[in-house]
Short mmCIF file of C-alpha atoms and ligand atoms in Angstrom, two decimals:
data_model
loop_
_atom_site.label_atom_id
_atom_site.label_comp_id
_atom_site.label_asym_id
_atom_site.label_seq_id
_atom_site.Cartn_x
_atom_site.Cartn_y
_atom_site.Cartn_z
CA UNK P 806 75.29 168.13 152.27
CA UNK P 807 78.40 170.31 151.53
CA UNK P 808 80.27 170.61 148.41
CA UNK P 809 82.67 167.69 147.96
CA UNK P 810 86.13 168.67 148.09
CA UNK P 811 89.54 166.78 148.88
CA UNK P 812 91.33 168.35 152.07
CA UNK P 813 88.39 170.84 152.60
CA UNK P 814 88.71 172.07 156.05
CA UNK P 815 85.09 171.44 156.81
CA UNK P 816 86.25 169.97 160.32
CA UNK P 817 88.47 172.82 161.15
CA UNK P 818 86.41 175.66 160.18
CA UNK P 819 85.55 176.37 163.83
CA UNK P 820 89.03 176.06 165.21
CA UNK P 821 89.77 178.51 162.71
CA UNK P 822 86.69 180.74 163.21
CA UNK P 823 88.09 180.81 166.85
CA UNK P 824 91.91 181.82 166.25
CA UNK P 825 90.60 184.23 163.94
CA UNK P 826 88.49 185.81 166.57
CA UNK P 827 90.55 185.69 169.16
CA UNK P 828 93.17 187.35 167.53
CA UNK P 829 91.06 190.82 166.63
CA UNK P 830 91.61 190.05 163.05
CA UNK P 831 89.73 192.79 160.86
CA UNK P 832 91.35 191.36 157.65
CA UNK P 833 92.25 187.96 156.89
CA UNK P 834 93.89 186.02 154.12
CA UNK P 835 92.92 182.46 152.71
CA UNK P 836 95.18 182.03 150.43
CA UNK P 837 95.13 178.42 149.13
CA UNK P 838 90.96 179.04 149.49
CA UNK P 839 89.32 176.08 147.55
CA UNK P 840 85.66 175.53 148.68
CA UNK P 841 86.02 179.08 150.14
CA UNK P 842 84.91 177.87 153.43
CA UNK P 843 87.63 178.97 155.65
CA UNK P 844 87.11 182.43 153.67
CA UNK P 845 83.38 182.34 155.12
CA UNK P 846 83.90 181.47 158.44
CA UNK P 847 85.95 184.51 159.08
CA UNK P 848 83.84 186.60 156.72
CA UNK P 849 81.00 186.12 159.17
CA UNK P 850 83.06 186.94 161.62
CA UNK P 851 83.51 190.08 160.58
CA UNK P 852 86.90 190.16 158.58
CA UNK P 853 87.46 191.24 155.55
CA UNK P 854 88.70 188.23 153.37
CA UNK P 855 91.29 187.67 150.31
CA UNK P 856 90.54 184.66 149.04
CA UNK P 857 92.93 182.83 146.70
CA UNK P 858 93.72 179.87 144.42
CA UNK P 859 94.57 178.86 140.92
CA UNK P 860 91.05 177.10 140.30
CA UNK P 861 88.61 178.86 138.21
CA UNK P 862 85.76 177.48 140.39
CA UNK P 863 87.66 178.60 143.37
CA UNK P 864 87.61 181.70 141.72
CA UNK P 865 83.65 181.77 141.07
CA UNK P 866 83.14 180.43 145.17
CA UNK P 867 85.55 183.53 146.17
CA UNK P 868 83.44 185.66 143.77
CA UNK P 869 79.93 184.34 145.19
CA UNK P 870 80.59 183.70 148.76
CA UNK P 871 83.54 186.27 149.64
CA UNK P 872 83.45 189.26 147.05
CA UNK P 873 79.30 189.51 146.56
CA UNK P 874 78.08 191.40 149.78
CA UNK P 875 74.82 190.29 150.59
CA UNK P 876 73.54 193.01 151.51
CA UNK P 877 73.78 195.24 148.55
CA UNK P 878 72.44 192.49 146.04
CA UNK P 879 69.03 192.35 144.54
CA UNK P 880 68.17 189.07 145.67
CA UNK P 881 64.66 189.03 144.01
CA UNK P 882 66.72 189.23 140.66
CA UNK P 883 69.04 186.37 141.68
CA UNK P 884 65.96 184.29 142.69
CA UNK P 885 63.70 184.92 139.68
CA UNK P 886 66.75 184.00 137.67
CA UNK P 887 67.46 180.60 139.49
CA UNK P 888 64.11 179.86 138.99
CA UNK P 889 63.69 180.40 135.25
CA UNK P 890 66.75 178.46 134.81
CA UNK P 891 65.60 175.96 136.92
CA UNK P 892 62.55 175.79 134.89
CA UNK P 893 64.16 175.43 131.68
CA UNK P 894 63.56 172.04 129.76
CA UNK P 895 66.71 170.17 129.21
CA UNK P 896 68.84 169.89 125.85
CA UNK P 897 71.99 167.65 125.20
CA UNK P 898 74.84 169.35 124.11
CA UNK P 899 78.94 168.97 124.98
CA UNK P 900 78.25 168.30 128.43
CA UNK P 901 75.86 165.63 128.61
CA UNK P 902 77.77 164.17 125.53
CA UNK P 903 81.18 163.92 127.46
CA UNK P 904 80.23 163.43 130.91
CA UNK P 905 76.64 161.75 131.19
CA UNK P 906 77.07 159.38 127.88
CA UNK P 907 81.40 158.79 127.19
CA UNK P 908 81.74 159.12 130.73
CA UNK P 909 79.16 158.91 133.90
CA UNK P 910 79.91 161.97 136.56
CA UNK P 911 76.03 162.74 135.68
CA UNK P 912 72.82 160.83 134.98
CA UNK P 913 72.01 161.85 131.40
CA UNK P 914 68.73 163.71 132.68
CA UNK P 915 70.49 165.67 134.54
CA UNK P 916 73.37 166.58 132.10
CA UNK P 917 70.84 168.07 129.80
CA UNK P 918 70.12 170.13 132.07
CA UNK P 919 73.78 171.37 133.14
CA UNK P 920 73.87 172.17 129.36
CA UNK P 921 70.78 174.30 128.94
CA UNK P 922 71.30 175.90 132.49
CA UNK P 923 74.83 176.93 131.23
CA UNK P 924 74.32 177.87 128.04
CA UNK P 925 71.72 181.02 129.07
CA UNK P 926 74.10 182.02 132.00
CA UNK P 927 76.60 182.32 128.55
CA UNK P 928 73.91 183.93 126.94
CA UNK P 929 72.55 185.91 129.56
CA UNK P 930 74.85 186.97 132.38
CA UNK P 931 78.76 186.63 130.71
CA UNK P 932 80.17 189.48 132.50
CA UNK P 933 77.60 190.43 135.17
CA UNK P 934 77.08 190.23 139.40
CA UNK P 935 74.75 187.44 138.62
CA UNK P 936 77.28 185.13 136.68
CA UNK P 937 79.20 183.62 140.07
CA UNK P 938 76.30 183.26 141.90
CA UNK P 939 74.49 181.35 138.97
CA UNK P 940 77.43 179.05 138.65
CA UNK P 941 78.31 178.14 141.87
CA UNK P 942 74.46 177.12 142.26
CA UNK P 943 74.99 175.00 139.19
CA UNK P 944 78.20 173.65 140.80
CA UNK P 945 76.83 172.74 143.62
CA UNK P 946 73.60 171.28 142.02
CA UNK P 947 75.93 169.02 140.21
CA UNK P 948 77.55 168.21 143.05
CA UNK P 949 74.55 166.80 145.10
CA UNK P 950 73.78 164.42 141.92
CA UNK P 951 77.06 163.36 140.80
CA UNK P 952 78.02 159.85 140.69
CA UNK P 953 81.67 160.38 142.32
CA UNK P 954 83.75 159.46 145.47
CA UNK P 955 84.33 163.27 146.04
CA UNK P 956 86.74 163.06 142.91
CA UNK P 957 86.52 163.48 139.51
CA UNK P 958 89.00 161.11 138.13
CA UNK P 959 86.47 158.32 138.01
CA UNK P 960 83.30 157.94 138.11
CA UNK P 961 81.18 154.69 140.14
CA UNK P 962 80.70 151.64 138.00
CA UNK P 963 76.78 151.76 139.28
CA UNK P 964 75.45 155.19 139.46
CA UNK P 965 75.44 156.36 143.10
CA UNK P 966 72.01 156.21 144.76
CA UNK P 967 71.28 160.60 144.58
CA UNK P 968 72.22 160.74 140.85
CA UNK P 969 68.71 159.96 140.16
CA UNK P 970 67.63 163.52 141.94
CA UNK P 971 66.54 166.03 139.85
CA UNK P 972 69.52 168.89 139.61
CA UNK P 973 67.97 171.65 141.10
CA UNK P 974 69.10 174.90 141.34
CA UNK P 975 69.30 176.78 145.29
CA UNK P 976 69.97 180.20 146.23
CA UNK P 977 73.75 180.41 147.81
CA UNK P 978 74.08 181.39 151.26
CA UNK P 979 75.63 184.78 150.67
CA UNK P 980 76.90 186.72 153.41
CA UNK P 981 77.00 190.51 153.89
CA UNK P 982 80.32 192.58 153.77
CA UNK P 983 83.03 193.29 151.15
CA UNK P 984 85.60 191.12 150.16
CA UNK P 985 88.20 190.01 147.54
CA UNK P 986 88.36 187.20 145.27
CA UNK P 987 91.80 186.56 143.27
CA UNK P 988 92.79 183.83 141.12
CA UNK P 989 96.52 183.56 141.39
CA UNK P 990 99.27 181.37 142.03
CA UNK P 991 99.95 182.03 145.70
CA UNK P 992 103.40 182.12 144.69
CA UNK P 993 103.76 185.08 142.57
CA UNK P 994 101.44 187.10 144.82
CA UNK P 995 102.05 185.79 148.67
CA UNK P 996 104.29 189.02 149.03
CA UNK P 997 101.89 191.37 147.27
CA UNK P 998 98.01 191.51 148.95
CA UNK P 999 99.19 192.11 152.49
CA UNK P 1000 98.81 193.90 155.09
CA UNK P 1001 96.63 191.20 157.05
CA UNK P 1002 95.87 190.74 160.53
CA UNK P 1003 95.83 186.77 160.06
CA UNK P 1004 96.73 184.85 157.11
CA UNK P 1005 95.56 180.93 156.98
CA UNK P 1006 97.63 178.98 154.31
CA UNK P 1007 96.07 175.72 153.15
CA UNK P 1008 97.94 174.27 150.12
CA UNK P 1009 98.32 170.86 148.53
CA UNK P 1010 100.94 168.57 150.18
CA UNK P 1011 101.21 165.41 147.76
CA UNK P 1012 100.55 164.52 144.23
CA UNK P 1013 97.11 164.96 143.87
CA UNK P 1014 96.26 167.44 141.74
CA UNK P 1015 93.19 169.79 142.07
CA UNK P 1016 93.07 170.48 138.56
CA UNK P 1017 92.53 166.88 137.35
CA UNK P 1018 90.21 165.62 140.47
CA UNK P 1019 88.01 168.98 139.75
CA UNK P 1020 88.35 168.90 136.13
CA UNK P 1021 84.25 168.74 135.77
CA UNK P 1022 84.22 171.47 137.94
CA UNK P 1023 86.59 173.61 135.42
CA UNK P 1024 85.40 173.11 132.33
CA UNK P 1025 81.64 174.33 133.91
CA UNK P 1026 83.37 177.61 134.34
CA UNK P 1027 85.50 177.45 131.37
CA UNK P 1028 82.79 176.33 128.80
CA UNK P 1029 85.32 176.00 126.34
CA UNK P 1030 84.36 172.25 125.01
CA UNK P 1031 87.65 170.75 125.25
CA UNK P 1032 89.60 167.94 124.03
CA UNK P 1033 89.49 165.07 126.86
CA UNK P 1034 91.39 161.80 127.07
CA UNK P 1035 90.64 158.85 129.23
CA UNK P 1036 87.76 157.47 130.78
CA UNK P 1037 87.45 160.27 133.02
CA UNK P 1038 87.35 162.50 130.11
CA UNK P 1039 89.71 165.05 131.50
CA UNK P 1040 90.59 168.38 129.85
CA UNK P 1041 93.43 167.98 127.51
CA UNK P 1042 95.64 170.95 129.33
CA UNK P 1043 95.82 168.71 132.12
CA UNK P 1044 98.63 167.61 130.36
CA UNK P 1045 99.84 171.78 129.69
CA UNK P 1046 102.73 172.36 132.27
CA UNK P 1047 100.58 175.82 133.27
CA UNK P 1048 98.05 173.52 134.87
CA UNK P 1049 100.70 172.16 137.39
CA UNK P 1050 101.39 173.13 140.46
CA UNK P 1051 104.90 173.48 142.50
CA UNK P 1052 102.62 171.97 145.38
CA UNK P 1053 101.74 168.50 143.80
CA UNK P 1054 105.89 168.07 143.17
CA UNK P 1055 107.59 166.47 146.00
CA UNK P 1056 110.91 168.47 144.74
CA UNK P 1057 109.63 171.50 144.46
CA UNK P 1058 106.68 171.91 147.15
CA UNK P 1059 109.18 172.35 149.96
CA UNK P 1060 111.16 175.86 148.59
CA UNK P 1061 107.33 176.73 147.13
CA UNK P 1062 105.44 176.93 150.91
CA UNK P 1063 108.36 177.89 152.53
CA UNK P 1064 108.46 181.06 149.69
CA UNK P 1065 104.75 182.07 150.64
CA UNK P 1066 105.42 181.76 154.61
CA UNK P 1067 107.77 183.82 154.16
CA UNK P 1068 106.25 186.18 151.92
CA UNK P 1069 103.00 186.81 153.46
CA UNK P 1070 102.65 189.74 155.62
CA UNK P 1071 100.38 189.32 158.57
CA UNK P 1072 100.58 189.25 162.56
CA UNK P 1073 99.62 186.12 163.09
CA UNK P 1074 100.05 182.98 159.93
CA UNK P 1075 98.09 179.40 160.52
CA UNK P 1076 99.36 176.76 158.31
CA UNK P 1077 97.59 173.39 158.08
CA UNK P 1078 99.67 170.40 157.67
CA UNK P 1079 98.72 166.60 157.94
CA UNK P 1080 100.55 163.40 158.65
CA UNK P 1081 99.89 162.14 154.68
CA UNK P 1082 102.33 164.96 153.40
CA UNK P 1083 105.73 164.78 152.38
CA UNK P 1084 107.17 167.44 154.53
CA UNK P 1085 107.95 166.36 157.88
CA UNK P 1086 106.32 168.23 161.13
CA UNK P 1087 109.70 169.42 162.53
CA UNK P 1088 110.51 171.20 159.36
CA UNK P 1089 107.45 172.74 159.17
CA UNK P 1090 107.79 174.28 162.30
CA UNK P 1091 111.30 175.35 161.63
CA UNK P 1092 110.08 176.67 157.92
CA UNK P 1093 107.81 178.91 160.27
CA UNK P 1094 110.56 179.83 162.66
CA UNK P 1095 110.70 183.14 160.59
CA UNK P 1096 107.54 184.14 161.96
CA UNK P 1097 108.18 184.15 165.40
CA UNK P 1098 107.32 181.86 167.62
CA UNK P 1099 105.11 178.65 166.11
CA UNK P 1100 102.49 175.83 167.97
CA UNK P 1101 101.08 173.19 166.86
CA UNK P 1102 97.96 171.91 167.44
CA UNK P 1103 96.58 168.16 166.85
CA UNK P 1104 93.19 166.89 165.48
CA UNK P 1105 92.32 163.53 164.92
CA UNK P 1106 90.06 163.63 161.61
CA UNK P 1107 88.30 161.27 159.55
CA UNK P 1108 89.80 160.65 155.98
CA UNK P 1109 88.54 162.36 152.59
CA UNK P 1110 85.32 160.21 151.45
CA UNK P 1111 86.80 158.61 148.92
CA UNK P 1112 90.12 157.09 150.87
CA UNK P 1113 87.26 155.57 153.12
CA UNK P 1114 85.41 153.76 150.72
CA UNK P 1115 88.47 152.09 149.75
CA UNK P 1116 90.81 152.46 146.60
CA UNK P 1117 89.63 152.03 142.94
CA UNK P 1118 91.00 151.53 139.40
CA UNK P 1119 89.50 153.83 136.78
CA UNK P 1120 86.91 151.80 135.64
CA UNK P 1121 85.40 152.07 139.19
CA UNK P 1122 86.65 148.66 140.59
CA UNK P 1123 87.68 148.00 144.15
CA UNK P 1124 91.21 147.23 143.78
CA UNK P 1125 92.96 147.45 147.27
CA UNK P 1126 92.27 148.60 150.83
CA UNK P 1127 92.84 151.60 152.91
CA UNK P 1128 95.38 150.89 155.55
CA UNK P 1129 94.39 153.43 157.93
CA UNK P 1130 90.68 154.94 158.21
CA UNK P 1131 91.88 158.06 160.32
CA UNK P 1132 94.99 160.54 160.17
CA UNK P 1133 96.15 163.30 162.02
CA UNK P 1134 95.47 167.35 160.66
CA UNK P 1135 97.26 170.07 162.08
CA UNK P 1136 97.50 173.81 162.63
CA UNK P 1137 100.46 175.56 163.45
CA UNK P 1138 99.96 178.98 165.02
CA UNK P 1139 103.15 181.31 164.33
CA UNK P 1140 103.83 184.85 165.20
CA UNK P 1141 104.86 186.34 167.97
CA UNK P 1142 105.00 184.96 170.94
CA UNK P 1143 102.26 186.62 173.36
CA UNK P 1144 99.32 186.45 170.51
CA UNK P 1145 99.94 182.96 169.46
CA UNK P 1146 99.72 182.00 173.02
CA UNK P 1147 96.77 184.53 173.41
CA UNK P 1148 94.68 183.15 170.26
CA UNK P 1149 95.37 179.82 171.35
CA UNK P 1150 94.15 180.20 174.54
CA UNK P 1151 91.07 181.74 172.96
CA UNK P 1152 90.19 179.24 171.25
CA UNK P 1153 91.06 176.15 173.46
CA UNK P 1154 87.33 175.71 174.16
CA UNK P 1155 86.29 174.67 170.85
CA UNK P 1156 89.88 172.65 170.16
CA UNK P 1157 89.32 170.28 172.92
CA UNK P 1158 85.71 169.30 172.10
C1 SAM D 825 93.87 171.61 150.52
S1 SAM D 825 93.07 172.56 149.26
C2 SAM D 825 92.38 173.90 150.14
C3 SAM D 825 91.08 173.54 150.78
C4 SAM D 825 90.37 174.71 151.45
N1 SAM D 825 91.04 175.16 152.64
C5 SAM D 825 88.93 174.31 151.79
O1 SAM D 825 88.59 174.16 152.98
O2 SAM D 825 88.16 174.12 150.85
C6 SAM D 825 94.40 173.28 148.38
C7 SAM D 825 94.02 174.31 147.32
O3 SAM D 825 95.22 174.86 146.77
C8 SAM D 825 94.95 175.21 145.42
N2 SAM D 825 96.27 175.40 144.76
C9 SAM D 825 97.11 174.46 144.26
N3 SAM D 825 98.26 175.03 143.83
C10 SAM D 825 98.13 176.37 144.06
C11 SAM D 825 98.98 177.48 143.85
N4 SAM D 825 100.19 177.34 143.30
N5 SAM D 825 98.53 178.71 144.20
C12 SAM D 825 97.29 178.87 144.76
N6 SAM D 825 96.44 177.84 144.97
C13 SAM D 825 96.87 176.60 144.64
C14 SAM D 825 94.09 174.09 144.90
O4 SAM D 825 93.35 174.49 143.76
C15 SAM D 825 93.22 173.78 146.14
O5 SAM D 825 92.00 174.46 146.06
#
């Protein structure tokens, strides 16, 4: 099962794959990179990848899946490693205390465990090639158990069917080649990483803020113990305007992606847009005109888990419906004229099935 994340582009990773392909592109950047899964797709094609975001636990993915190069790791290590952590008895401690007994993301079993696990890659690996890989494994451990709708703002009222798995530890997929992993507002360095043969910019277009729905997720990386507040137990800097994004402000979000598609510097930009934003298609496209020349292309995509299940209050309760079950995601291509069309046509195999 992948990682959960809201507006991954899980569905679009092989349109992507494709453009990126088809255009020649040797180096590539993902610069609102999340999950890092766009970042891997051209990765294994080949490219070398920037990968970028404001998360810390984006910043660990870009570090495991896009920096480490697979094949100049001692994997033995990594795998004797996950499996004397793996081995380790649990012990409650912050973790379990905030988010398997105050609140329920985790069975407490299982939070013991995130505590112990943690608390030797502290210990053990603060500083080292091991440290990303161990915590994305614990990330996405935690993930498989959790008790969530793919959010972390609440947690279910009964505990989800796989939170009574045992967390257990698995060796991440790495994949061989360099790369780079920055954590950055894509703001303040859009203009700055370049040159790139093919940039793909994937940023938040509403309210919903990464920080808060992944705030588990951070404070795994941060292991800082934090103040929290509600029943989610979120980190008290959620409330810290340096947590915020331009992106989650309907003022603001506008002049902020139209600064990075204008900053970037690559032959040949993919944006992602979808019919939930509040941006309008048309001034997309013209936001893009910059570029060259821009097309869009359509998908028809199932909804983020949790809009699907139906909308909830914060105690967990059903409290309304979800009008629509299925939106609309798009990519527009920009740059000039002759690749667009030739990437495009590239890749029109794989957008039509
Ligand atoms: C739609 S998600 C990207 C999903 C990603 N393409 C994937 O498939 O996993 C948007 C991402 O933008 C990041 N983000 C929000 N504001 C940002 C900013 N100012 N600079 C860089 N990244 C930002 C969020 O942390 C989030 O990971």
């Amino acid at each position: 099962m992948p990682i959960k994340y809201l507006g991954s582009k899980r569905r679009l990773v092989p349109v992507l794959g494709a453009l990126c392909s088809a255009s020649g592109a040797r180096t590539v950047l993902d610069l609102f990179t999340g999950t890092t899964r766009v970042a891997q797709a051209c990765k294994r094609r080949g490219a070398t990848v920037t990968a970028v975001d404001t998360a810390r636990y984006s910043e660990v993915f870009a570090r495991c899946y896009v920096e480490t190069d697979a094949a100049s790791i001692d994997l033995d290590a990594l795998e004797t490693e996950l499996a004397r952590l793996d081995g380790l008895p649990g012990r409650p401690g912050y973790f379990t205390e905030t988010f398997c007994v105050t609140s329920r993301y985790l069975r407490p079993e299982n939070g013991e465990r995130v505590d112990v696990i943690r608390d030797a890659i502290q210990l053990d690996h603060a500083g080292s090639w091991l440290e990303p890989l161990l915590l994305t494994s614990l990330i996405e451990a935690a993930d498989r158990v959790d008790s969530t709708t793919g959010v972390q703002m609440a947690y279910l009222k009964q505990w989800a069917p796989r939170a009574a798995n045992r967390l257990t530890l698995r060796v991440p997929e790495l994949l061989a080649g360099p790369g780079r992993a920055v954590r950055a507002d894509a703001r303040e360095v859009a203009a700055d990483l370049g040159p790139f043969d093919f940039a793909y910019l994937d940023p938040p277009y509403n309210q919903h803020r990464y920080f808060t729905n992944y705030h588990v997720w951070e404070t795994l990386v941060a292991w800082d113990a934090p103040k929290h507040y509600g029943v989610a137990c979120k980190r008290v800097d959620a409330r810290d305007a340096s947590t915020k994004s331009a992106f989650n402000r309907k003022r603001e979000m506008p002049a902020a992606l139209r600064e990075c598609v204008e900053a970037v510097d690559a032959r040949l930009l993919v944006l992602s847009y979808n019919d939930e934003s509040w941006i309008a298609l048309e001034d997309l496209a013209d936001m893009c005109a910059s570029r060259g020349h821009a097309e869009v292309l359509a998908f028809d995509t199932k909804r983020y888990v949790g809009a699907q299940i139906g909308i909830h209050n914060p105690q967990g309760e059903k409290v309304g419906s979800v009008s629509h079950l299925r939106n609309t995601e798009y990519l527009l291509v920009c740059g000039e004229r002759p690749e667009v069309e030739r990437a495009i046509e590239a890749s029109e195999a794989i957008c039509t099935t």
